[in-house]
Amino acid sequence: MLKRECIDETFDATQCGSYDLLAQASEEGFALAVLERLRKRFVAFVSFPTQINTPEDWMSAVTYLQTAYTWVKNDFKQVVLSYRGQKFTLAPTELFSTSTAKELLSTASAVDDLEEIHYFESSNGVTMVYAIPTQLTYAWKTMHKNSLFAHSDGAVIKASVNGKHKGTQLLLVTKGAFATLIVTQGNQLLAALPISIYTAEDALYYCTAALKNLADGTPDVSIHVVGSSVAWPDENDPRIVRQLRSSDIKTLLKNYFKVSDEPLAPFGYEYSYTVEKIRGEASSLFLLAECV
């Protein structure tokens, strides 16, 4: 993560009660967006790198963030924090019970003692259940105790089923250490699962298989690649980071499918001039507006 600041001159840090704060947390740091809710306009973006090596590091990371940007601890109208991890699963909302949420998630992945179980309705009739580090939520609540929590991929799902596209969509979220494959048809979610990809050919294989099995192999499909890359440590030398760029994935997919070059974005929102230039790069952060 690179440190970046795109703060519009109209953003007034003394009037945070008029804004929503959208935040993403990862082991590489924080990304923040400020949304002027009345005009549905994004007026600030910040990426703040800080390394999280142990769970205890979350508290110091939040402290560093407050020191660098004192306005982040101000009282906002609404605050949502997202954490994107591989530990998530989906369930029909009508069959979902909060009392069995941990048991349900445990069938998909191992849940650690220092993880909380959260859930929200990511699309009509579908509830996403996911794990988030307890130390992260505790540290964040020292600033904003009434925060909403979400999974970044859940925000992508919400945007894809709430948009105007009525046909089949395949969304490949390439961000961090893994990718997420999402397939929707109109306002219906067909699939959402984390996948490991190391080459563009891996991505092609998963996309082709998903469309064949879930969407009857229809050629009339729109594909969105969300995010800039997937990165992972070298198996022989963890100090070396291997990277698969999203641009390489898109180049290969375009030989077989209709791949959109338009960034996925929350419908009906505007961006200030300073924020507009990173709209595509930080699209998954802006999509959190769908969760507030």
PDB file of N, CA and C in Angstrom, residues 83-90 105-106 108-118 128-133 151 153 178 194:
ATOM      1  N   TYR A  83     -13.359  -5.129   6.597  1.00  0.00           N
ATOM      2  CA  TYR A  83     -12.161  -5.952   6.650  1.00  0.00           C
ATOM      3  C   TYR A  83     -12.375  -7.094   5.665  1.00  0.00           C
ATOM      4  N   ARG A  84     -11.416  -7.274   4.762  1.00  0.00           N
ATOM      5  CA  ARG A  84     -11.563  -8.306   3.734  1.00  0.00           C
ATOM      6  C   ARG A  84     -10.685  -9.511   4.058  1.00  0.00           C
ATOM      7  N   GLY A  85     -11.336 -10.585   4.462  1.00  0.00           N
ATOM      8  CA  GLY A  85     -10.622 -11.821   4.746  1.00  0.00           C
ATOM      9  C   GLY A  85     -11.237 -12.976   3.982  1.00  0.00           C
ATOM     10  N   GLN A  86     -10.504 -14.103   3.911  1.00  0.00           N
ATOM     11  CA  GLN A  86     -11.009 -15.275   3.196  1.00  0.00           C
ATOM     12  C   GLN A  86     -12.055 -16.044   3.993  1.00  0.00           C
ATOM     13  N   LYS A  87     -12.166 -15.739   5.274  1.00  0.00           N
ATOM     14  CA  LYS A  87     -13.095 -16.481   6.121  1.00  0.00           C
ATOM     15  C   LYS A  87     -14.490 -15.869   6.031  1.00  0.00           C
ATOM     16  N   PHE A  88     -15.245 -16.308   5.037  1.00  0.00           N
ATOM     17  CA  PHE A  88     -16.623 -15.858   4.908  1.00  0.00           C
ATOM     18  C   PHE A  88     -17.441 -16.944   4.229  1.00  0.00           C
ATOM     19  N   THR A  89     -18.727 -16.881   4.443  1.00  0.00           N
ATOM     20  CA  THR A  89     -19.646 -17.803   3.783  1.00  0.00           C
ATOM     21  C   THR A  89     -20.982 -17.103   3.619  1.00  0.00           C
ATOM     22  N   LEU A  90     -21.865 -17.713   2.839  1.00  0.00           N
ATOM     23  CA  LEU A  90     -23.171 -17.124   2.543  1.00  0.00           C
ATOM     24  C   LEU A  90     -24.278 -18.088   2.936  1.00  0.00           C
ATOM     25  N   LEU A 105     -20.069 -20.582   9.907  1.00  0.00           N
ATOM     26  CA  LEU A 105     -18.805 -20.153   9.328  1.00  0.00           C
ATOM     27  C   LEU A 105     -17.726 -21.212   9.514  1.00  0.00           C
ATOM     28  N   SER A 106     -17.777 -21.926  10.616  1.00  0.00           N
ATOM     29  CA  SER A 106     -16.774 -22.954  10.896  1.00  0.00           C
ATOM     30  C   SER A 106     -16.821 -24.101   9.894  1.00  0.00           C
ATOM     31  N   ALA A 108     -17.011 -23.633   6.785  1.00  0.00           N
ATOM     32  CA  ALA A 108     -16.297 -23.153   5.602  1.00  0.00           C
ATOM     33  C   ALA A 108     -14.816 -22.907   5.875  1.00  0.00           C
ATOM     34  N   SER A 109     -14.475 -22.487   7.110  1.00  0.00           N
ATOM     35  CA  SER A 109     -13.084 -22.214   7.457  1.00  0.00           C
ATOM     36  C   SER A 109     -12.922 -22.219   8.970  1.00  0.00           C
ATOM     37  N   ALA A 110     -11.694 -22.420   9.401  1.00  0.00           N
ATOM     38  CA  ALA A 110     -11.412 -22.448  10.835  1.00  0.00           C
ATOM     39  C   ALA A 110     -11.495 -21.038  11.409  1.00  0.00           C
ATOM     40  N   VAL A 111     -12.188 -20.912  12.540  1.00  0.00           N
ATOM     41  CA  VAL A 111     -12.363 -19.616  13.198  1.00  0.00           C
ATOM     42  C   VAL A 111     -11.496 -19.598  14.453  1.00  0.00           C
ATOM     43  N   ASP A 112     -10.620 -18.592  14.561  1.00  0.00           N
ATOM     44  CA  ASP A 112      -9.739 -18.470  15.716  1.00  0.00           C
ATOM     45  C   ASP A 112     -10.479 -17.870  16.904  1.00  0.00           C
ATOM     46  N   ASP A 113      -9.906 -18.087  18.106  1.00  0.00           N
ATOM     47  CA  ASP A 113     -10.515 -17.543  19.314  1.00  0.00           C
ATOM     48  C   ASP A 113     -10.483 -16.017  19.323  1.00  0.00           C
ATOM     49  N   LEU A 114      -9.495 -15.431  18.660  1.00  0.00           N
ATOM     50  CA  LEU A 114      -9.353 -13.974  18.644  1.00  0.00           C
ATOM     51  C   LEU A 114      -9.993 -13.365  17.399  1.00  0.00           C
ATOM     52  N   GLU A 115     -11.079 -13.974  16.947  1.00  0.00           N
ATOM     53  CA  GLU A 115     -11.848 -13.438  15.828  1.00  0.00           C
ATOM     54  C   GLU A 115     -13.314 -13.321  16.221  1.00  0.00           C
ATOM     55  N   GLU A 116     -13.939 -12.235  15.801  1.00  0.00           N
ATOM     56  CA  GLU A 116     -15.367 -12.052  16.010  1.00  0.00           C
ATOM     57  C   GLU A 116     -16.127 -12.494  14.768  1.00  0.00           C
ATOM     58  N   ILE A 117     -17.349 -12.914  14.974  1.00  0.00           N
ATOM     59  CA  ILE A 117     -18.205 -13.296  13.861  1.00  0.00           C
ATOM     60  C   ILE A 117     -19.205 -12.168  13.616  1.00  0.00           C
ATOM     61  N   HIS A 118     -19.216 -11.658  12.385  1.00  0.00           N
ATOM     62  CA  HIS A 118     -20.151 -10.601  12.005  1.00  0.00           C
ATOM     63  C   HIS A 118     -20.971 -11.079  10.801  1.00  0.00           C
ATOM     64  N   MET A 128     -24.284 -12.610   4.461  1.00  0.00           N
ATOM     65  CA  MET A 128     -22.863 -12.940   4.488  1.00  0.00           C
ATOM     66  C   MET A 128     -22.401 -13.022   5.944  1.00  0.00           C
ATOM     67  N   VAL A 129     -21.734 -14.107   6.273  1.00  0.00           N
ATOM     68  CA  VAL A 129     -21.169 -14.313   7.602  1.00  0.00           C
ATOM     69  C   VAL A 129     -19.651 -14.320   7.453  1.00  0.00           C
ATOM     70  N   TYR A 130     -18.952 -13.554   8.283  1.00  0.00           N
ATOM     71  CA  TYR A 130     -17.509 -13.449   8.106  1.00  0.00           C
ATOM     72  C   TYR A 130     -16.812 -13.214   9.443  1.00  0.00           C
ATOM     73  N   ALA A 131     -15.506 -13.430   9.465  1.00  0.00           N
ATOM     74  CA  ALA A 131     -14.696 -13.240  10.664  1.00  0.00           C
ATOM     75  C   ALA A 131     -13.878 -11.959  10.536  1.00  0.00           C
ATOM     76  N   ILE A 132     -13.676 -11.286  11.659  1.00  0.00           N
ATOM     77  CA  ILE A 132     -12.884 -10.066  11.705  1.00  0.00           C
ATOM     78  C   ILE A 132     -12.069 -10.089  12.998  1.00  0.00           C
ATOM     79  N   PRO A 133     -10.809  -9.668  12.980  1.00  0.00           N
ATOM     80  CA  PRO A 133      -9.983  -9.712  14.197  1.00  0.00           C
ATOM     81  C   PRO A 133     -10.596  -8.896  15.343  1.00  0.00           C
ATOM     82  N   HIS A 151     -17.953  -6.546   5.218  1.00  0.00           N
ATOM     83  CA  HIS A 151     -16.903  -7.230   4.449  1.00  0.00           C
ATOM     84  C   HIS A 151     -16.827  -6.527   3.098  1.00  0.00           C
ATOM     85  N   ASP A 153     -16.000  -7.463   0.171  1.00  0.00           N
ATOM     86  CA  ASP A 153     -16.608  -8.188  -0.944  1.00  0.00           C
ATOM     87  C   ASP A 153     -18.130  -8.151  -0.865  1.00  0.00           C
ATOM     88  N   PHE A 178      -5.604 -12.713  -2.028  1.00  0.00           N
ATOM     89  CA  PHE A 178      -6.477 -13.667  -2.706  1.00  0.00           C
ATOM     90  C   PHE A 178      -7.466 -12.922  -3.591  1.00  0.00           C
ATOM     91  N   PRO A 194     -13.945 -17.208  -2.266  1.00  0.00           N
ATOM     92  CA  PRO A 194     -12.537 -16.830  -2.406  1.00  0.00           C
ATOM     93  C   PRO A 194     -11.792 -17.880  -3.217  1.00  0.00           C
TER      94      PRO A 194
END
